[in-house]
Tab-separated table of C-alpha atoms in Angstrom:
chain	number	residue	atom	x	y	z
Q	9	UNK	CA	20.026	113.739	17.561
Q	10	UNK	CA	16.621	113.383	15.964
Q	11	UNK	CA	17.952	112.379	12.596
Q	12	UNK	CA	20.278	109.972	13.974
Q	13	UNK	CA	17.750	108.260	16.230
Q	14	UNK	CA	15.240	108.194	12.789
Q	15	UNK	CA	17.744	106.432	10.532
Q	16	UNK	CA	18.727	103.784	12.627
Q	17	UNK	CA	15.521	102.478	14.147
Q	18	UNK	CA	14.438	101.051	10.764
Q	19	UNK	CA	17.356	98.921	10.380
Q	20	UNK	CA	17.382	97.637	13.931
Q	21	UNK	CA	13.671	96.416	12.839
Q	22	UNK	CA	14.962	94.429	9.750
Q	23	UNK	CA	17.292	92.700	11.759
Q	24	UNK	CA	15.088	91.504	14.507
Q	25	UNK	CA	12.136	90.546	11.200
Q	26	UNK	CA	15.194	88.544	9.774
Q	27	UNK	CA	16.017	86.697	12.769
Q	28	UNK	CA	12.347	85.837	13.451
Q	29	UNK	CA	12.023	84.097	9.988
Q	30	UNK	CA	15.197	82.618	9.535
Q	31	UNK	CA	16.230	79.307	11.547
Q	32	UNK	CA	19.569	78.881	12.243
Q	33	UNK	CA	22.148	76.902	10.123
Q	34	UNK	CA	23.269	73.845	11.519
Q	35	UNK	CA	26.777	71.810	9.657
Q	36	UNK	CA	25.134	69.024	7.550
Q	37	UNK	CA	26.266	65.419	8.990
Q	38	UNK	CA	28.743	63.364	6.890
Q	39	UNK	CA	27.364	60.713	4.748
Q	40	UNK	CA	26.544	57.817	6.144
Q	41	UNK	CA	28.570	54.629	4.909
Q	42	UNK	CA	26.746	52.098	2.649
Q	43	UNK	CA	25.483	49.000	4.628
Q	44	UNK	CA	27.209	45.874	3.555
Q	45	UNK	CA	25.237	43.160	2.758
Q	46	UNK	CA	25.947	39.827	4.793
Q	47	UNK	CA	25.682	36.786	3.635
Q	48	UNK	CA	23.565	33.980	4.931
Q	49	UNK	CA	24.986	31.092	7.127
Q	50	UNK	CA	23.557	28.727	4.808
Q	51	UNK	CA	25.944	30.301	1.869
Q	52	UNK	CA	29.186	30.356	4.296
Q	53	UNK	CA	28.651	26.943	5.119
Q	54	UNK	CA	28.618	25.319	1.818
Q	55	UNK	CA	31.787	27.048	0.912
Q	56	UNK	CA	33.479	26.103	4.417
Q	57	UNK	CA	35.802	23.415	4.432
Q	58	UNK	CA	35.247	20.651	6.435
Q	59	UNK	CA	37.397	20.360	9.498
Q	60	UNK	CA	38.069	16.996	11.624
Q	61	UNK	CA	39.459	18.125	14.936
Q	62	UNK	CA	41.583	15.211	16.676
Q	63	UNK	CA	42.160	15.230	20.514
Q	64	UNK	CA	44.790	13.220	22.056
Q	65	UNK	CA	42.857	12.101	24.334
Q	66	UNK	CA	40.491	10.134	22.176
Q	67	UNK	CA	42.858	7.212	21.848
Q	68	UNK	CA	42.003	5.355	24.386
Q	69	UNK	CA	38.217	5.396	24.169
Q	70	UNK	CA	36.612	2.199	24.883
Q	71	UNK	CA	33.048	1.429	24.135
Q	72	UNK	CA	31.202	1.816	27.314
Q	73	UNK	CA	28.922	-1.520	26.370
Q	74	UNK	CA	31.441	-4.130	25.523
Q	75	UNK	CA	34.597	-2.253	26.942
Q	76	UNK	CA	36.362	-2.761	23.893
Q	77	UNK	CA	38.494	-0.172	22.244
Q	78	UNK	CA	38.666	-2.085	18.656
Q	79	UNK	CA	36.850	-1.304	15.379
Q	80	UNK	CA	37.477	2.691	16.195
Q	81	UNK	CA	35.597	3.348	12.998
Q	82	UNK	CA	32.445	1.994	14.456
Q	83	UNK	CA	32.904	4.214	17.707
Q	84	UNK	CA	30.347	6.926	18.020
Q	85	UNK	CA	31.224	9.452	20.958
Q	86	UNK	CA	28.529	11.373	23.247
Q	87	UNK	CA	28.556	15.260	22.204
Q	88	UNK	CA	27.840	15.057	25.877
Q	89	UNK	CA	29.790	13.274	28.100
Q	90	UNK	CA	32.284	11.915	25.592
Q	91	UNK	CA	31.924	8.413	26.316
Q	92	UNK	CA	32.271	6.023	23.482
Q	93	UNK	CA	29.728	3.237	21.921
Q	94	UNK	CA	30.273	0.870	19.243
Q	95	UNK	CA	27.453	1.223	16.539
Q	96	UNK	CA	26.309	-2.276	16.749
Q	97	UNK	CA	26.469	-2.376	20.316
Q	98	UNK	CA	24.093	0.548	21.131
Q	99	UNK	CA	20.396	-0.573	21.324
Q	100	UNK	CA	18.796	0.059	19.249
Q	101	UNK	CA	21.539	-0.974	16.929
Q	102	UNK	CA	22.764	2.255	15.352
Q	103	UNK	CA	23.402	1.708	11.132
Q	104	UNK	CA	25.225	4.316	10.066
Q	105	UNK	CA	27.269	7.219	11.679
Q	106	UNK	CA	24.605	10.178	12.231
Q	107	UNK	CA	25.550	13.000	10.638
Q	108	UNK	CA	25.796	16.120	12.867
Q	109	UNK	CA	26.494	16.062	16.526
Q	110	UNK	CA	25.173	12.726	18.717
Q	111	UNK	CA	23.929	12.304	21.912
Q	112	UNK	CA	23.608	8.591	23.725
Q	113	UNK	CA	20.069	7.264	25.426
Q	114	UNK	CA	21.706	7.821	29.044
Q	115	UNK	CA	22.430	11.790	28.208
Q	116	UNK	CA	19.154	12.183	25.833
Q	117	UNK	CA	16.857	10.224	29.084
Q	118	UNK	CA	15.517	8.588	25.884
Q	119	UNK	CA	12.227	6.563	26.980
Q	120	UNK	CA	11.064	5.510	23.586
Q	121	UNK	CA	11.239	1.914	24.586
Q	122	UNK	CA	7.748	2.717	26.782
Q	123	UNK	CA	4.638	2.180	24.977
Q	124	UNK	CA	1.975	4.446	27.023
Q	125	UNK	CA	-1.566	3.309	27.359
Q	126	UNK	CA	-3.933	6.140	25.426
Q	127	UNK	CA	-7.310	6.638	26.020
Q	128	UNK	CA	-10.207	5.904	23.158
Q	129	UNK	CA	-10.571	9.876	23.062
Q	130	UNK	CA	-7.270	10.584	22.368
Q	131	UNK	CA	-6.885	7.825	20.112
Q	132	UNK	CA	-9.561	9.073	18.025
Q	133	UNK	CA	-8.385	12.536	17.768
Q	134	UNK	CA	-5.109	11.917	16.866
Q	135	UNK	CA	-6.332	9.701	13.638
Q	136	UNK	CA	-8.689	11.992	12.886
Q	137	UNK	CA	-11.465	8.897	12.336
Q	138	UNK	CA	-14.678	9.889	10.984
Q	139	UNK	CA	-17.630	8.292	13.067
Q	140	UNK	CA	-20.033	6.655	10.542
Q	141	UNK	CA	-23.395	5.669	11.199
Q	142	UNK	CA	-24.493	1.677	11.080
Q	143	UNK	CA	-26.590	2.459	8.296
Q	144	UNK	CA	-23.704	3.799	6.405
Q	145	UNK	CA	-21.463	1.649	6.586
Q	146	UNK	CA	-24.281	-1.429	6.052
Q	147	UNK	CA	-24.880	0.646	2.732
Q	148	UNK	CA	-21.044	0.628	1.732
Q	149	UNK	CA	-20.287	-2.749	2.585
Q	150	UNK	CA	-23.411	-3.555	0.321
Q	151	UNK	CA	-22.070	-1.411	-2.661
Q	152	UNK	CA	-18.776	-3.578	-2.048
Q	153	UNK	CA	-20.332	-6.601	-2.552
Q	154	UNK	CA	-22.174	-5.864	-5.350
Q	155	UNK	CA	-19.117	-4.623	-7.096
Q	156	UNK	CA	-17.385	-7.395	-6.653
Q	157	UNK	CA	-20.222	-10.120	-7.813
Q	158	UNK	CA	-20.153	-7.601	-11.590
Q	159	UNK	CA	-16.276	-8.005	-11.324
Q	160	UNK	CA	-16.277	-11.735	-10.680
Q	161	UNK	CA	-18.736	-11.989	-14.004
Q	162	UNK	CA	-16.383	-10.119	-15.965
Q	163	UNK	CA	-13.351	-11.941	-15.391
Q	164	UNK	CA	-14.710	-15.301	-16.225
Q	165	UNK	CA	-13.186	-15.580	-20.031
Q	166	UNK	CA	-10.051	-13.519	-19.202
Q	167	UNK	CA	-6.866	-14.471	-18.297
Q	168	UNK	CA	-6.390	-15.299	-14.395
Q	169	UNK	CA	-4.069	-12.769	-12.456
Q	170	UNK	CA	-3.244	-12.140	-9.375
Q	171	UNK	CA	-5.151	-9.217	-7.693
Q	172	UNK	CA	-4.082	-7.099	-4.485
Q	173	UNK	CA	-6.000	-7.583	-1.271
Q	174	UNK	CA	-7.855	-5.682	1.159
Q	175	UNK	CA	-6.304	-6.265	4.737
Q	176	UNK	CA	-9.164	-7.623	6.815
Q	177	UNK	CA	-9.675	-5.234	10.316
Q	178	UNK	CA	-10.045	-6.948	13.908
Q	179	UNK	CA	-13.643	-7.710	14.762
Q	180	UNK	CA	-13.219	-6.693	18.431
Q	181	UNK	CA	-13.069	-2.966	18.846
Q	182	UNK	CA	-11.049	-2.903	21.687
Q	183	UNK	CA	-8.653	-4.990	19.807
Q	184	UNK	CA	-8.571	-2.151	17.076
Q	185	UNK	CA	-7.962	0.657	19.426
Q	186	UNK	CA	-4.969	-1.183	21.148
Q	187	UNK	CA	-3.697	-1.179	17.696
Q	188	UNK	CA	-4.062	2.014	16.823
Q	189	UNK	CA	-3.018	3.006	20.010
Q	190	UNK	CA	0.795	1.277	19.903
Q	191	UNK	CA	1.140	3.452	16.791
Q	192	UNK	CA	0.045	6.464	18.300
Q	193	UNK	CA	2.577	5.967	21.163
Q	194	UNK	CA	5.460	5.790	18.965
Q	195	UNK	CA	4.704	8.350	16.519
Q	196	UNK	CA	4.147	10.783	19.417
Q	197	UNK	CA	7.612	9.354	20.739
Q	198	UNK	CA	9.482	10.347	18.020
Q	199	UNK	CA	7.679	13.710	17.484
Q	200	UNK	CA	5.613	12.829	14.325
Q	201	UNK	CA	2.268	13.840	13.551
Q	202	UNK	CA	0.132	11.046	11.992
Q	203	UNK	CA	-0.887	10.913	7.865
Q	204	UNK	CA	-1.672	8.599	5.170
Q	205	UNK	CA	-1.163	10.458	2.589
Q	206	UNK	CA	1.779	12.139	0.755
Q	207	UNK	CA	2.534	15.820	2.075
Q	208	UNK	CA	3.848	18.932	-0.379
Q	209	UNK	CA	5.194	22.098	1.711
Q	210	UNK	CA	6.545	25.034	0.553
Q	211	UNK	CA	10.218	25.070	0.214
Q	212	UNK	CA	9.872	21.108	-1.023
Q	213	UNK	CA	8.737	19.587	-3.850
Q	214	UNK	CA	5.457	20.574	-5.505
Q	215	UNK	CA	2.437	18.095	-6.313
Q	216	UNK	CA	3.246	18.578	-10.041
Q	217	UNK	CA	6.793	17.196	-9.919
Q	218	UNK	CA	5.261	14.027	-8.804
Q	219	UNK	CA	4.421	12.502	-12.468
Q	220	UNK	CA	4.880	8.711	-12.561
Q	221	UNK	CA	5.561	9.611	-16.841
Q	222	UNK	CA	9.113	11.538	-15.569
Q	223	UNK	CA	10.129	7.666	-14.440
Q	224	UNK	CA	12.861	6.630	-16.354
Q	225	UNK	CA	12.366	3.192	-18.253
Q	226	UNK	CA	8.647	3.750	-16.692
Q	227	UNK	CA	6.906	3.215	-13.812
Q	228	UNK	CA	4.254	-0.126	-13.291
Q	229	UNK	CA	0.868	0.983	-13.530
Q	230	UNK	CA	-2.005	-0.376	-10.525
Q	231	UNK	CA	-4.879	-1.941	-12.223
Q	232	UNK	CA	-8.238	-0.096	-12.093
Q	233	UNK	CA	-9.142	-3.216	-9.604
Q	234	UNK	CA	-6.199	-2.757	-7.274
Q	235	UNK	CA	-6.950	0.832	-7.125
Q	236	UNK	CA	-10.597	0.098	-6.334
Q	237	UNK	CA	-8.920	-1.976	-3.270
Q	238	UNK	CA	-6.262	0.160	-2.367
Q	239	UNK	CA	-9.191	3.326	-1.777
Q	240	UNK	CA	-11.605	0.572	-0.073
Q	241	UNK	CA	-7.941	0.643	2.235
Q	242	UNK	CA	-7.856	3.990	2.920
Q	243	UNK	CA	-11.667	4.324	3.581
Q	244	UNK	CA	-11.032	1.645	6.144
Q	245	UNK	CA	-8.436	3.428	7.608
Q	246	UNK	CA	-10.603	6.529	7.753
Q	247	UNK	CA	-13.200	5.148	9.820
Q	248	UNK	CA	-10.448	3.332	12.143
Q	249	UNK	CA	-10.719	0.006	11.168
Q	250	UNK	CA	-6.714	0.018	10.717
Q	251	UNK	CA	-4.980	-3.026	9.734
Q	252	UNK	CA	-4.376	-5.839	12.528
Q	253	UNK	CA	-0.618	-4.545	13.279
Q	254	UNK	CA	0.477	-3.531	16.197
Q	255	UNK	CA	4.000	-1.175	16.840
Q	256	UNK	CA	6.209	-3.014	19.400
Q	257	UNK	CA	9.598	-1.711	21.016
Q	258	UNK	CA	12.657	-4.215	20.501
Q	259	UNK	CA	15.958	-3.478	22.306
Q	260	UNK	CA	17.933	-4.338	19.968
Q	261	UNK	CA	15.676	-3.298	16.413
Q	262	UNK	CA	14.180	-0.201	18.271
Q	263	UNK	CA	10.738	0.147	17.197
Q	264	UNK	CA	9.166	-2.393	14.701
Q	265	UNK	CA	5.903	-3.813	13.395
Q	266	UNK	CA	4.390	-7.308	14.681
Q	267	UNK	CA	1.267	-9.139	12.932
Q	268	UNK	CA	-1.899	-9.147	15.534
Q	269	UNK	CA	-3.702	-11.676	13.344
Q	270	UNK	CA	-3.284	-13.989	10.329
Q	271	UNK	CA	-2.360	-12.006	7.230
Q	272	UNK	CA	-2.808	-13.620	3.585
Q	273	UNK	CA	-0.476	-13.338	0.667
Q	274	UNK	CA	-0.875	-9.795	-1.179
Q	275	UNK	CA	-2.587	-7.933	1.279
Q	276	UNK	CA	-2.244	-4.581	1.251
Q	277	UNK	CA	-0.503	-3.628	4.405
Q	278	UNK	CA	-0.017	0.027	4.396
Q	279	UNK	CA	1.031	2.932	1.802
Q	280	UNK	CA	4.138	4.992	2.490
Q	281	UNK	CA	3.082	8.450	3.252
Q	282	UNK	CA	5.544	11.933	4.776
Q	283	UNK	CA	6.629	15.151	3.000
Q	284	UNK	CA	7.938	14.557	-0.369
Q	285	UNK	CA	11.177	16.519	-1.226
Q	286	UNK	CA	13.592	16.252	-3.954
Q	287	UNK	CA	16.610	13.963	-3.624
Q	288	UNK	CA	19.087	16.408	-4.137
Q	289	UNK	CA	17.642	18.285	-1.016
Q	290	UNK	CA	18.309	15.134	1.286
Q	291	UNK	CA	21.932	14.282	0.069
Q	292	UNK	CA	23.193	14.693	3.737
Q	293	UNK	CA	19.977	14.319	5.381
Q	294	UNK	CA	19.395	11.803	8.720
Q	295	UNK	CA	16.589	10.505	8.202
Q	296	UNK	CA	16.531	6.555	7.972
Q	297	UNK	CA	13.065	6.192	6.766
Q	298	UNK	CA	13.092	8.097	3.517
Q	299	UNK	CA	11.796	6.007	0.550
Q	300	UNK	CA	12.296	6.319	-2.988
Q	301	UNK	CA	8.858	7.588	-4.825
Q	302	UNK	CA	10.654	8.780	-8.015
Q	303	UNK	CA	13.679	7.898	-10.293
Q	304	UNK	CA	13.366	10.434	-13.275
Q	305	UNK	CA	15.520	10.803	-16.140
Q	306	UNK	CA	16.807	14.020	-15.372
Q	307	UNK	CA	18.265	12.755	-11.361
Q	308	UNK	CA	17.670	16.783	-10.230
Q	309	UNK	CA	13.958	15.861	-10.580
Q	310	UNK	CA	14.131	12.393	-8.756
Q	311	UNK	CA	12.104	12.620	-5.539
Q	312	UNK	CA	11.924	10.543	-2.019
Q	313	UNK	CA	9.618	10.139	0.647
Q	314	UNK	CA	10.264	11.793	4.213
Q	315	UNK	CA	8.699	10.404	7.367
Q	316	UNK	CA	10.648	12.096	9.841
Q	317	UNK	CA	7.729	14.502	10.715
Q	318	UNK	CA	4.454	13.095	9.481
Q	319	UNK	CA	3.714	9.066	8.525
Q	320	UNK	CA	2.062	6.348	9.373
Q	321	UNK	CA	2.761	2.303	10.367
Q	322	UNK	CA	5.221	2.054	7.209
Q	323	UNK	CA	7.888	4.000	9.026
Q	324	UNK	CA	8.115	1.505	11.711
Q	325	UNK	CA	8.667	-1.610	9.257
Q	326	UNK	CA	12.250	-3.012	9.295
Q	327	UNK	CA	14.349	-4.304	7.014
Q	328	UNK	CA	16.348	-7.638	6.157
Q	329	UNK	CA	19.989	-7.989	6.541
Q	330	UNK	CA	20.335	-9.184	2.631
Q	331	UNK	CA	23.970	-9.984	3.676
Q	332	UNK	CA	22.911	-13.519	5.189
Q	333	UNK	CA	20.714	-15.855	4.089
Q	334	UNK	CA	18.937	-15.816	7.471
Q	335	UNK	CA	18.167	-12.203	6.673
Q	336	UNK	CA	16.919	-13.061	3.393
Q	337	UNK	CA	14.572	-15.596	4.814
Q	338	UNK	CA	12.393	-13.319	7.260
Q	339	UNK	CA	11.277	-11.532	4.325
Q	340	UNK	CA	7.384	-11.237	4.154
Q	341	UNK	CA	6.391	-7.815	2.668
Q	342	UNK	CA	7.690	-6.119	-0.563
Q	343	UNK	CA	7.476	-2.290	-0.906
Q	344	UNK	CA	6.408	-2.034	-4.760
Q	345	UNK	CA	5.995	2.220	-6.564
Q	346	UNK	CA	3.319	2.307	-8.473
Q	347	UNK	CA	1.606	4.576	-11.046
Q	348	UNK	CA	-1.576	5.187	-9.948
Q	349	UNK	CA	-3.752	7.599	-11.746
Q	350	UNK	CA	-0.235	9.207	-13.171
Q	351	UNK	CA	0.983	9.803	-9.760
Q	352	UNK	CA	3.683	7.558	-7.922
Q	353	UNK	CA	3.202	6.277	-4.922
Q	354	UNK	CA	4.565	3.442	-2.577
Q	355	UNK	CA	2.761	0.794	-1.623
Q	356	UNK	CA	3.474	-2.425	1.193
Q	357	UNK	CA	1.990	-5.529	0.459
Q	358	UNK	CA	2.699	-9.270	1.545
Q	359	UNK	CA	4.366	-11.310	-0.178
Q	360	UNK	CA	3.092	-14.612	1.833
Q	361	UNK	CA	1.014	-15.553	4.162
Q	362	UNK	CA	2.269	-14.219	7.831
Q	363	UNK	CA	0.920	-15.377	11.082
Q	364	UNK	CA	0.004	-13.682	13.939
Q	365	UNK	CA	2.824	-13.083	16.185
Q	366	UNK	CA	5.665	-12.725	13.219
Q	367	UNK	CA	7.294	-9.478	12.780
Q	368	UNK	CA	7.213	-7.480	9.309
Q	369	UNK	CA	10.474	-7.064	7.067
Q	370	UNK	CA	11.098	-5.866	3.706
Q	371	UNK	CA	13.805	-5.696	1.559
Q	372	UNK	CA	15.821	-1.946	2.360
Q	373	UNK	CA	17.734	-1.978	-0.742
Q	374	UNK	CA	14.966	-3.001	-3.545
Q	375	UNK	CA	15.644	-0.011	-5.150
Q	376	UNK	CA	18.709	1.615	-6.697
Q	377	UNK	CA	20.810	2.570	-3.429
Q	378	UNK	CA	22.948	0.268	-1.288
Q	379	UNK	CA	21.772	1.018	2.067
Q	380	UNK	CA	23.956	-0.371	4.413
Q	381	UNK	CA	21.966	-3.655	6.095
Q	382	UNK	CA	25.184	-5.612	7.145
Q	383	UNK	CA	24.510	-4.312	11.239
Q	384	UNK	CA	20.577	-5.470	10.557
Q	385	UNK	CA	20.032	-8.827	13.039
């Protein structure tokens, strides 16, 4: 018994050692499949086909204004309640057929004909407008002067030519902050942050594509004396002495721009200002404010202005029906690109004198595409 009991203890003990070490086996898992990659909306969309769903019950839509069901092309329907509304009927007049889906003003509860009193506070905060001391301005206005006097001398044996003006601001500071504060109320309207100056985000153009030598057939260059004006403009603007404009609601035109005191012949009126973004990027964009700023030779480089999140007064100016010759006759601004300092930009100036009271309109289609003016009263 002893010798069996003395041979078999030791392996009982190298079993129990090997289970103490050891940890138990488990069945590996199968592999796991290889994640597929999915593409973007964005890519899925530009390869979809485009789809026009007709409902019977669309033919007998009638706009809800006139109560007409004629000129179906010009119908736009409510993505809401369905109801139709001829283009020129709807106030303001709508110009061309929005792309995307469309809601009217009674299902959108749009206000934007309500221009809201703003208080001086808020007025200055939204501009931004540096407070200058007397002195300071005393000294500039000085400077100014003198400037002018040395450019007057100079001039005298060369040849006569028209120069750009400087718009003259409303003495009365209440009348100024009125002014600013129409604008204020319809850029906050329309959900727009205020700027005078040309914007570059990522995603959009850069600063460097904006060369006024990639203009093809080249791009008129602003005189060292107009620039000199165009700056004493935006210093102006700076300190809120804006020019006498004011931003009135019309039923019919929606919002537009009004004269608050005389105006001369080229005055400076304002300078176009938003994002800039290539053309190509805004081929089916909605916008109906962007302005060309650059027509290069190679047309994937060409670039526009976008005020549909930050501008200034510019957006608000209308345009001319250049269909009629009524149209053609309320013309009293021109919107002119110029190179200035090897950069384009856009600039407004008048083209006559305009009186206070009379409304501002330029010419839409001054440029190289036919915007479509013909609904334009």
């Amino acid at each position: 018994m002893h010798p069996a009991s003395t041979t078999t203890a030791p392996v009982r003990r190298q079993i129990r050692s090997r289970h103490r070490t050891s940890a138990p086996r488990r069945p590996s898992p199968p592999p796991y499949p290889s994640p597929k990659r999915m593409k973007l909306l964005t890519e899925v969309m530009e390869k979809a086909a485009y789809a026009v769903v007709e409902r019977e019950d669309y033919g007998d839509i009638s706009c809800e204004q006139c109560r007409s069901g004629e000129r179906s092309e010009e119908l736009l329907l409510c993505d809401k309640c369905d109801k139709g509304y001829h283009m020129k009927c709807l106030r303001p007049i709508v110009v061309r057929v929005p792309i995307g889906s469309w809601i009217c003003n009674k299902c959108s509860g749009d206000g934007q004909g309500r221009v809201r009193r703003l208080s001086q506070k808020k007025i200055i905060d939204f501009f931004r407008i540096q407070r200058c001391e007397k002195d300071d301005i005393k000294e500039k206005c000085r400077s100014l002067q003198d400037s002018r006097k040395r450019r007057r001398r100079s001039l005298v044996y060369q040849k006569k030519r028209r120069r750009l003006l400087p718009f003259i601001p409303s003495e009365d500071p209440a009348q100024r902050l009125k002014q600013m504060g129409t604008l204020a109320s319809a850029l906050t309207a329309l959900h727009m942050e205020f700027s005078d100056d040309l914007t570059y985000l990522p995603g959009m153009a850069p600063q460097l594509a904006n060369q006024a030598k990639f203009e093809q057939g080249g791009m008129q260059v602003l005189s060292k004396e107009d620039i000199e004006t165009l700056e004493q403009c935006r210093a102006m603007c700076k300190r809120g002495e804006c020019p006498p404009l004011l931003v009135v609601f019309d039923s019919c035109e929606g919002y537009t721009v009004e004269a608050d005191d005389q105006i001369k012949d080229l005055t400076i009126l304002a300078e176009y200002s938003g994002d800039v973004d290539y053309i190509k990027n805004r081929e089916y964009d909605d916008c109906d404010s962007m302005m060309t700023l650059l027509l290069a030779r190679d047309p994937s480089k060409s670039l526009v202005i976008c005020p549909d999140k930050r501008g200034n007064i510019a957006r608000f100016i209308n345009g001319i029906n250049n269909h009629t010759l009524d149209g053609k006759k309320k013309q009293n601004c021109k919107c002119v690109r110029y190179d200035v300092n090897g950069e384009c930009r856009v600039i407004l100036v008048a083209t006559r004198d305009v009186a206070k009271g009379e409304r501002l309109y330029y010419d839409y289609n001054g440029h190289e595409h036919e915007y479509p003016t013909q609904h334009f009263v």
